[in-house]
Coordinates of C-alpha atoms in Angstrom, one line a residue:
M6 CA -9.3 -2.8 90.9
K7 CA -11.2 -2.0 88.0
K8 CA -10.4 0.9 85.8
R9 CA -12.6 3.8 85.9
L10 CA -13.1 7.2 84.1
I11 CA -13.2 10.4 86.1
A12 CA -13.9 13.9 84.6
A13 CA -10.8 15.7 84.4
A14 CA -13.4 18.6 83.7
A15 CA -13.3 18.4 87.3
T16 CA -9.6 17.6 88.1
A17 CA -7.9 19.7 85.4
M18 CA -10.2 22.7 85.0
L19 CA -7.6 25.2 85.5
A20 CA -5.1 25.6 82.4
V21 CA -2.2 25.7 84.7
N22 CA -2.9 22.4 86.2
L23 CA -4.1 20.3 83.2
I24 CA -3.0 16.9 83.0
G25 CA -2.6 15.6 79.3
T26 CA -5.2 16.7 76.8
S27 CA -7.9 14.2 77.1
V28 CA -11.2 15.2 78.5
Y29 CA -11.0 12.1 80.9
A30 CA -8.1 11.0 82.8
E31 CA -7.8 7.0 83.9
V32 CA -7.1 6.3 87.4
D33 CA -7.0 2.8 89.1
S34 CA -9.9 3.2 91.7
N35 CA -13.2 1.8 92.9
E36 CA -14.3 4.9 95.0
G37 CA -15.6 8.2 94.1
L38 CA -17.1 9.2 90.8
E39 CA -17.4 7.0 87.8
I40 CA -18.8 8.2 84.5
K41 CA -19.3 5.1 82.5
E42 CA -20.8 4.5 78.9
N43 CA -23.8 2.3 79.1
S44 CA -25.7 1.2 75.9
E45 CA -28.7 0.7 78.0
S46 CA -28.9 4.3 79.7
V47 CA -31.3 6.4 77.9
T48 CA -28.5 9.1 77.9
G49 CA -25.6 6.7 76.7
Y50 CA -24.0 7.4 80.1
T51 CA -24.5 6.2 83.6
I52 CA -23.0 8.1 86.4
N53 CA -21.8 6.1 89.7
F54 CA -21.5 8.0 92.9
T55 CA -19.5 6.4 95.9
Y56 CA -18.7 7.7 99.2
T57 CA -17.2 5.8 102.2
D58 CA -18.2 6.7 105.6
P59 CA -19.3 3.8 107.7
E60 CA -20.1 6.3 110.8
A61 CA -22.6 8.2 108.8
T62 CA -26.2 7.5 109.4
D63 CA -27.5 9.1 106.3
V64 CA -25.8 10.5 103.1
N65 CA -27.7 12.5 100.4
L66 CA -26.2 13.4 96.7
L67 CA -26.8 17.2 96.1
G68 CA -26.5 18.4 92.6
G69 CA -28.1 20.1 89.4
F70 CA -30.0 16.7 88.4
Q71 CA -33.2 18.3 87.4
F72 CA -34.8 19.8 84.1
Y73 CA -37.6 21.7 82.7
E74 CA -39.4 21.7 79.2
T75 CA -38.0 24.5 77.2
G76 CA -40.6 27.2 76.8
D77 CA -42.8 26.3 79.6
I78 CA -44.3 29.5 81.0
N79 CA -44.8 27.8 84.3
V80 CA -41.0 27.9 85.0
Y81 CA -40.6 31.5 83.4
A82 CA -38.7 33.7 85.9
N83 CA -39.0 31.1 88.7
G84 CA -42.8 30.9 88.3
F85 CA -43.6 34.7 88.2
V86 CA -46.7 34.1 86.4
L87 CA -47.9 31.3 88.5
P88 CA -50.7 31.6 91.2
A89 CA -49.9 31.8 94.7
N90 CA -50.7 28.1 95.4
D91 CA -48.2 26.9 92.7
S92 CA -44.5 27.0 92.3
Q93 CA -42.0 26.3 89.8
A94 CA -41.0 23.3 91.6
N95 CA -44.3 21.6 90.7
H96 CA -43.3 21.7 87.0
L97 CA -39.6 20.5 87.0
I98 CA -38.4 17.2 85.7
G99 CA -36.2 14.8 87.8
P100 CA -33.2 12.7 86.6
N101 CA -35.0 9.5 86.4
E102 CA -37.9 11.0 84.2
W103 CA -35.5 12.5 81.7
M104 CA -36.0 11.5 78.0
P105 CA -34.8 12.4 74.6
G106 CA -36.7 14.6 72.3
A107 CA -38.7 16.0 75.1
G108 CA -37.0 19.5 74.7
L109 CA -35.8 19.4 78.4
R110 CA -33.2 21.7 79.8
H111 CA -31.0 21.6 82.7
L112 CA -32.1 23.8 85.7
N113 CA -30.5 24.7 89.0
D114 CA -27.1 23.5 89.7
T115 CA -28.2 22.5 93.2
G116 CA -31.7 21.6 92.8
S117 CA -31.7 17.9 93.7
T118 CA -31.5 15.9 96.8
I119 CA -30.9 12.1 96.2
P120 CA -30.7 9.6 99.1
M121 CA -27.8 7.1 98.8
E122 CA -27.9 3.7 100.1
K123 CA -25.1 2.1 102.4
D124 CA -23.7 -1.4 101.8
E125 CA -22.2 -3.9 104.6
N126 CA -18.9 -2.1 104.1
G127 CA -20.2 1.3 104.9
V128 CA -19.9 2.8 101.4
W129 CA -22.8 4.9 100.1
K130 CA -23.8 4.5 96.6
T131 CA -26.2 5.9 94.1
S132 CA -26.4 6.0 90.1
L133 CA -27.9 8.4 87.7
N134 CA -28.3 8.5 83.8
L135 CA -27.6 12.1 82.9
P136 CA -27.2 13.9 79.7
G137 CA -24.3 16.0 78.4
G138 CA -23.6 18.9 80.6
C139 CA -21.2 20.3 83.2
Y140 CA -22.5 19.3 86.8
L141 CA -21.7 20.4 90.1
Y142 CA -22.3 18.4 93.2
Q143 CA -21.6 17.8 97.0
Y144 CA -22.6 15.0 99.6
S145 CA -24.7 16.0 102.5
V146 CA -23.7 13.8 105.5
S147 CA -25.6 13.1 108.9
Y148 CA -24.4 11.3 111.8
D149 CA -27.4 11.7 113.9
G150 CA -30.1 9.9 112.2
G151 CA -31.0 12.8 109.8
E152 CA -31.2 15.7 112.4
T153 CA -28.4 17.8 111.1
F154 CA -26.5 17.4 107.9
E155 CA -23.0 18.8 106.6
S156 CA -22.3 19.4 103.0
I157 CA -18.9 18.6 101.8
A158 CA -17.0 18.3 98.4
D159 CA -16.5 14.7 97.2
P160 CA -13.3 13.8 98.9
E161 CA -12.2 11.8 95.9
N162 CA -12.8 15.0 93.4
I163 CA -11.8 17.8 95.3
P164 CA -12.0 21.2 93.4
V165 CA -8.6 21.4 92.0
C166 CA -8.5 25.2 92.6
N167 CA -8.5 24.6 96.1
T168 CA -5.5 22.7 96.3
Q169 CA -3.4 24.4 93.5
L170 CA -4.5 28.3 93.9
G171 CA -5.8 28.3 97.3
A172 CA -9.4 28.9 96.5
S173 CA -12.5 27.8 98.8
Q174 CA -14.9 26.3 96.4
T175 CA -17.3 23.9 98.1
R176 CA -18.7 21.5 95.2
S177 CA -17.1 19.1 93.1
Q178 CA -17.6 19.0 89.3
F179 CA -17.9 16.3 86.5
F180 CA -18.6 16.5 82.9
V181 CA -20.9 14.2 81.0
P182 CA -20.0 14.0 77.3
Y183 CA -22.7 14.1 74.3
D184 CA -24.0 10.8 73.1
E185 CA -26.3 10.6 69.9
K186 CA -28.9 8.8 72.0
Q187 CA -29.5 12.3 73.8
G188 CA -30.7 14.2 70.6
E189 CA -30.6 17.9 70.3
E190 CA -26.8 18.0 70.0
E191 CA -26.7 21.7 70.1
Y192 CA -27.7 22.0 73.5
Y193 CA -26.3 18.6 75.1
D194 CA -22.8 18.9 73.6
W195 CA -21.3 20.9 76.4
G196 CA -17.8 20.0 74.9
W197 CA -16.9 24.0 74.8
V198 CA -16.5 24.2 78.6
T199 CA -13.7 21.5 78.7
P200 CA -10.0 21.8 78.2
I201 CA -9.1 22.6 74.4
E202 CA -7.2 19.7 73.0
D203 CA -4.1 21.6 72.0
E204 CA -2.1 22.7 75.1
A205 CA -0.5 25.2 73.1
Q206 CA -3.6 27.1 72.8
R207 CA -4.6 27.0 76.6
G208 CA -4.1 30.2 78.6
E209 CA -2.8 30.4 82.0
I210 CA -4.8 30.9 85.3
S211 CA -3.1 31.9 88.3
T212 CA -3.7 33.6 91.7
F213 CA -2.3 37.0 93.0
T214 CA -2.6 38.8 96.2
Y215 CA -2.7 42.5 96.5
D216 CA -2.9 45.3 98.9
G217 CA -6.7 46.1 99.0
L218 CA -8.9 48.5 100.7
D219 CA -8.8 46.4 104.0
G220 CA -5.6 44.7 103.8
E221 CA -4.2 41.9 101.7
Q222 CA -6.8 40.4 99.1
R223 CA -6.7 37.7 96.5
G224 CA -7.6 37.7 92.8
E225 CA -7.1 35.4 89.9
I226 CA -6.0 36.3 86.5
Y227 CA -6.4 34.5 83.1
L228 CA -3.7 35.2 80.6
P229 CA -4.2 34.1 77.1
A230 CA -1.9 31.7 75.3
N231 CA 1.3 33.5 74.1
Y232 CA 0.7 36.3 76.5
D233 CA 3.6 38.7 75.9
K234 CA 4.3 40.9 78.9
D235 CA 6.3 43.1 76.5
R236 CA 3.7 43.4 73.7
E237 CA 3.8 46.9 72.4
T238 CA 0.1 47.2 72.3
P239 CA -1.4 46.6 75.9
Y240 CA -4.2 43.6 76.2
K241 CA -7.8 44.6 76.7
V242 CA -8.8 43.6 80.0
L243 CA -12.2 42.4 81.5
Y244 CA -12.9 42.6 85.3
L245 CA -15.5 39.7 86.1
S246 CA -17.1 39.4 89.4
H247 CA -19.0 36.5 91.1
G248 CA -22.2 36.4 92.8
G249 CA -23.4 36.5 96.1
G250 CA -21.1 34.4 98.5
G251 CA -18.8 33.6 95.7
D252 CA -15.1 34.1 95.5
E253 CA -12.2 34.8 92.9
A254 CA -12.3 31.2 91.6
D255 CA -16.1 31.0 90.8
W256 CA -15.8 32.1 87.2
F257 CA -12.7 29.8 86.4
Y258 CA -13.9 26.7 88.1
Q259 CA -17.8 26.6 88.5
G260 CA -17.9 28.6 85.2
N261 CA -14.9 27.2 83.3
A262 CA -14.3 30.8 81.9
G263 CA -10.7 29.9 81.0
N264 CA -11.7 26.8 79.0
I265 CA -14.2 28.8 77.3
L266 CA -12.1 31.7 76.4
D267 CA -9.2 29.1 75.1
R268 CA -11.7 27.8 72.7
L269 CA -13.1 31.1 71.4
I270 CA -9.7 32.7 70.9
A271 CA -8.4 29.6 69.0
E272 CA -11.7 29.7 66.9
G273 CA -11.1 33.2 66.0
A274 CA -14.5 34.1 67.9
S275 CA -12.8 36.5 70.2
E276 CA -9.5 38.4 70.2
E277 CA -6.8 37.8 72.9
F278 CA -7.7 39.6 76.2
V279 CA -7.0 39.3 80.0
T280 CA -9.6 38.6 82.3
V281 CA -9.4 39.5 86.2
C282 CA -11.5 37.9 88.8
M283 CA -11.8 39.4 92.4
N284 CA -13.6 38.5 95.8
N285 CA -15.9 41.0 96.8
T286 CA -17.4 38.6 99.5
V287 CA -14.7 39.7 102.0
Y288 CA -16.5 43.1 102.4
V289 CA -20.0 41.6 103.2
D290 CA -19.6 41.5 107.1
K291 CA -19.0 45.2 107.1
F292 CA -22.8 45.6 105.7
S293 CA -24.3 42.5 107.6
A294 CA -25.5 42.4 111.0
D295 CA -24.8 38.5 111.1
E296 CA -24.2 35.6 108.5
N297 CA -27.9 35.5 107.7
D298 CA -28.4 39.0 107.0
K299 CA -28.5 39.6 103.2
S300 CA -29.6 43.2 103.3
Y301 CA -26.1 44.0 101.7
S302 CA -27.3 42.7 98.4
S303 CA -29.5 45.8 98.1
N304 CA -27.3 48.1 99.9
N305 CA -25.7 50.9 97.6
D306 CA -22.9 51.6 100.1
Y307 CA -21.8 47.8 99.9
F308 CA -21.4 47.9 96.1
L309 CA -19.7 51.4 96.2
Y310 CA -17.2 50.0 98.8
C311 CA -16.3 47.0 96.7
Y312 CA -16.1 49.4 93.8
D313 CA -13.4 51.7 95.8
N314 CA -11.5 48.6 96.3
I315 CA -11.6 47.6 92.4
K316 CA -10.8 51.2 91.4
D317 CA -8.4 52.4 93.7
Y318 CA -6.4 48.9 94.7
L319 CA -7.3 46.2 92.4
I320 CA -7.0 47.8 88.7
P321 CA -3.8 49.8 89.7
Y322 CA -2.1 46.8 91.0
V323 CA -3.2 44.9 87.6
E324 CA -2.0 47.7 85.5
E325 CA 1.2 47.8 87.3
N326 CA 2.0 44.2 87.0
Y327 CA 0.4 42.8 83.8
N328 CA 0.6 44.2 80.2
V329 CA -3.1 45.4 80.2
S330 CA -4.6 48.6 78.9
S331 CA -5.7 51.6 81.1
E332 CA -7.9 53.0 78.4
A333 CA -11.7 52.9 79.4
S334 CA -12.5 51.7 75.8
E335 CA -10.3 48.7 76.2
K336 CA -11.7 47.8 79.6
A337 CA -14.8 46.0 80.6
F338 CA -16.8 45.0 83.6
A339 CA -19.2 42.3 84.0
G340 CA -20.6 40.1 86.6
L341 CA -23.4 37.7 87.5
S342 CA -26.3 38.1 90.1
N343 CA -24.7 40.5 92.9
G344 CA -21.9 40.8 90.4
A345 CA -24.5 42.3 87.9
K346 CA -25.7 44.6 90.8
L347 CA -22.1 45.8 91.3
T348 CA -21.9 46.2 87.6
D349 CA -24.8 48.4 87.2
Q350 CA -23.9 50.4 90.3
I351 CA -20.6 51.2 88.6
F352 CA -22.3 52.1 85.4
I353 CA -25.0 54.3 87.5
N354 CA -22.2 56.2 89.4
D355 CA -19.1 56.0 87.0
P356 CA -20.5 55.4 83.4
S357 CA -17.2 56.4 81.7
A358 CA -14.8 54.1 83.8
F359 CA -15.2 51.2 81.4
G360 CA -16.1 50.8 77.7
Y361 CA -18.5 47.5 78.3
Y362 CA -20.6 46.8 81.2
G363 CA -22.2 43.2 81.1
L364 CA -25.1 42.5 83.6
F365 CA -25.6 38.9 83.9
S366 CA -28.9 37.8 85.8
G367 CA -29.5 41.0 87.7
S368 CA -29.3 44.8 88.2
S369 CA -29.3 47.7 90.5
A370 CA -32.6 48.9 89.1
W371 CA -33.5 50.4 92.4
A372 CA -30.7 52.8 92.3
W373 CA -31.1 54.1 88.7
P374 CA -31.5 58.1 88.8
E375 CA -34.1 60.0 87.6
L376 CA -32.4 62.7 85.4
E377 CA -33.8 64.9 82.5
D378 CA -30.6 64.3 80.5
Y379 CA -29.1 60.8 80.2
S380 CA -26.4 61.5 77.6
Q381 CA -23.6 60.5 80.1
Y382 CA -24.9 57.0 79.8
T383 CA -25.0 56.7 76.1
N384 CA -21.3 56.0 75.2
A385 CA -20.6 52.6 76.9
N386 CA -21.6 49.2 75.4
I387 CA -24.3 47.7 77.8
Y388 CA -25.3 44.1 77.7
L389 CA -28.1 42.5 79.6
A390 CA -28.7 38.6 79.8
A391 CA -30.5 36.0 82.1
G392 CA -31.7 32.6 82.2
W393 CA -35.4 32.0 81.0
A394 CA -36.3 30.4 84.4
D395 CA -34.2 32.9 86.5
Q396 CA -36.0 34.5 89.4
L397 CA -33.9 37.7 88.8
M398 CA -35.4 37.8 85.3
M399 CA -38.5 39.2 87.0
Q400 CA -39.7 38.8 90.5
N401 CA -41.7 40.5 93.2
T402 CA -39.1 43.3 93.6
Y403 CA -40.3 44.1 89.9
H404 CA -41.4 47.7 89.6
T405 CA -40.7 48.5 93.4
D406 CA -38.1 50.6 95.0
G407 CA -36.1 47.3 95.8
D408 CA -36.2 46.3 91.9
K409 CA -33.2 44.0 91.0
T410 CA -34.3 42.3 88.0
L411 CA -33.0 42.5 84.6
M412 CA -36.3 43.4 83.3
G413 CA -36.4 46.4 85.5
A414 CA -33.1 47.6 84.3
K415 CA -34.1 47.0 80.6
E416 CA -37.1 49.1 81.1
Q417 CA -35.2 51.9 82.6
L418 CA -32.8 51.9 79.7
D419 CA -35.7 51.9 77.3
A420 CA -37.2 54.8 79.0
A421 CA -33.9 56.8 79.0
G422 CA -33.0 56.0 75.4
I423 CA -30.1 54.0 76.2
M424 CA -29.1 51.2 73.8
Y425 CA -28.1 47.8 75.0
N426 CA -27.0 44.5 73.4
N427 CA -25.8 46.5 70.3
G428 CA -29.5 47.5 69.6
E429 CA -30.8 44.0 70.0
R430 CA -33.3 42.5 72.6
Y431 CA -31.7 41.4 76.0
V432 CA -30.2 37.8 75.8
T433 CA -32.0 34.8 77.3
V434 CA -30.4 31.5 77.4
E435 CA -31.8 28.1 78.9
G436 CA -31.6 27.8 82.4
A437 CA -32.2 29.6 85.8
H438 CA -29.9 31.2 88.4
D439 CA -27.2 28.8 88.1
W440 CA -24.0 27.5 86.7
F441 CA -25.6 25.9 83.7
T442 CA -26.8 29.4 82.6
W443 CA -23.9 31.6 83.2
P444 CA -21.3 29.9 81.1
Q445 CA -23.7 30.1 78.2
I446 CA -24.2 33.9 78.8
F447 CA -20.4 34.4 79.0
R448 CA -19.7 32.5 75.8
D449 CA -22.4 34.5 74.1
Y450 CA -21.1 38.0 75.5
V451 CA -17.5 37.2 74.5
S452 CA -18.6 35.8 71.2
N453 CA -21.0 38.6 70.2
T454 CA -20.7 41.6 72.1
L455 CA -17.4 42.2 74.0
W456 CA -14.7 44.2 72.0
K457 CA -17.0 44.1 69.1

């Protein structure tokens, strides 16, 4: 068998499970994922995908393999400014059209469907030339001629958090390094999401269970390198929420938050602190008629129910079992999408509970109160951010009773005279409503706002 390289960013994302110090791990195999240096590739790399299933009639590769031209107003806020007969999708660029120097940026971590071809041995294959980035992907498999499909993670590249920490992530992951052929190193070098080389500087990510509002619940926690349970000064703590349908592993696996924190702390861009992730999806069924009912995502009662669990069960557990601060000024809450709505709901209803509130790609603007005096909201540090092409930057709910956009929250804060982003404008990064965007936002938040 020939030797290949697989992305250890997929098999070693969690600090407690890292294998060696290299970004890649060598294995002997000719199945699964191969990330290969290729001088003939426009990006310097070719990624070969291989899935073995002789019984399948159709197999597609699903992943974030499309791009947009930076600054293209046609993709802003998911095409918010486009006429009704046009859409953002008409202005996107596929992987085979990628070229250096064109100012192309990642968009949608599940945006592409690529048919695979089966050989005589029942092995399905396809290849892509991709620029630097951290990619999520699945295989979509049919056994009835394409009538129905089931999406599965790559069986040769199972999310490590599923096997080691008991999470339920449904997509595999790989990392493509930067090559000078790609140009624009500042954007395409995504090495900052990979494990830091010095193992002594890696924090620890572990899972825990606690008695929650409706019985036993799960969480995951990041402890910085050299965490001292007996340190005289408790660690500051960030409570960090996933988005709709996510779980406690989203930020540490799909978002690589642990790797990002390791690097920022080692570089002196952040002080050491603890990060706690929870699972708010477990409460969705209480507020949905069926699995297709998404009304919970605009339901105040759902978010306040989640907060009751966090406030009365999760936080007391964490404060009892870890050396973290209970002072509001040393606690932060942040989240993406539905987690941003939850963050906003907490801020609206309990503004003094945390010293920092981070809204990433969304808000509960529909729930903002009309008051004569907003002074109770002026003490906390507020952070607003979204991707340029994100539908929750602006959309058809904007300026309505159902407004859940970032711009809606921004304008409400402006009208109330409440400062955000340390007096600067809201943060915009390249990307949409996806896991290319949120790691960039998280990195900016920790580097420039949190505990500052």
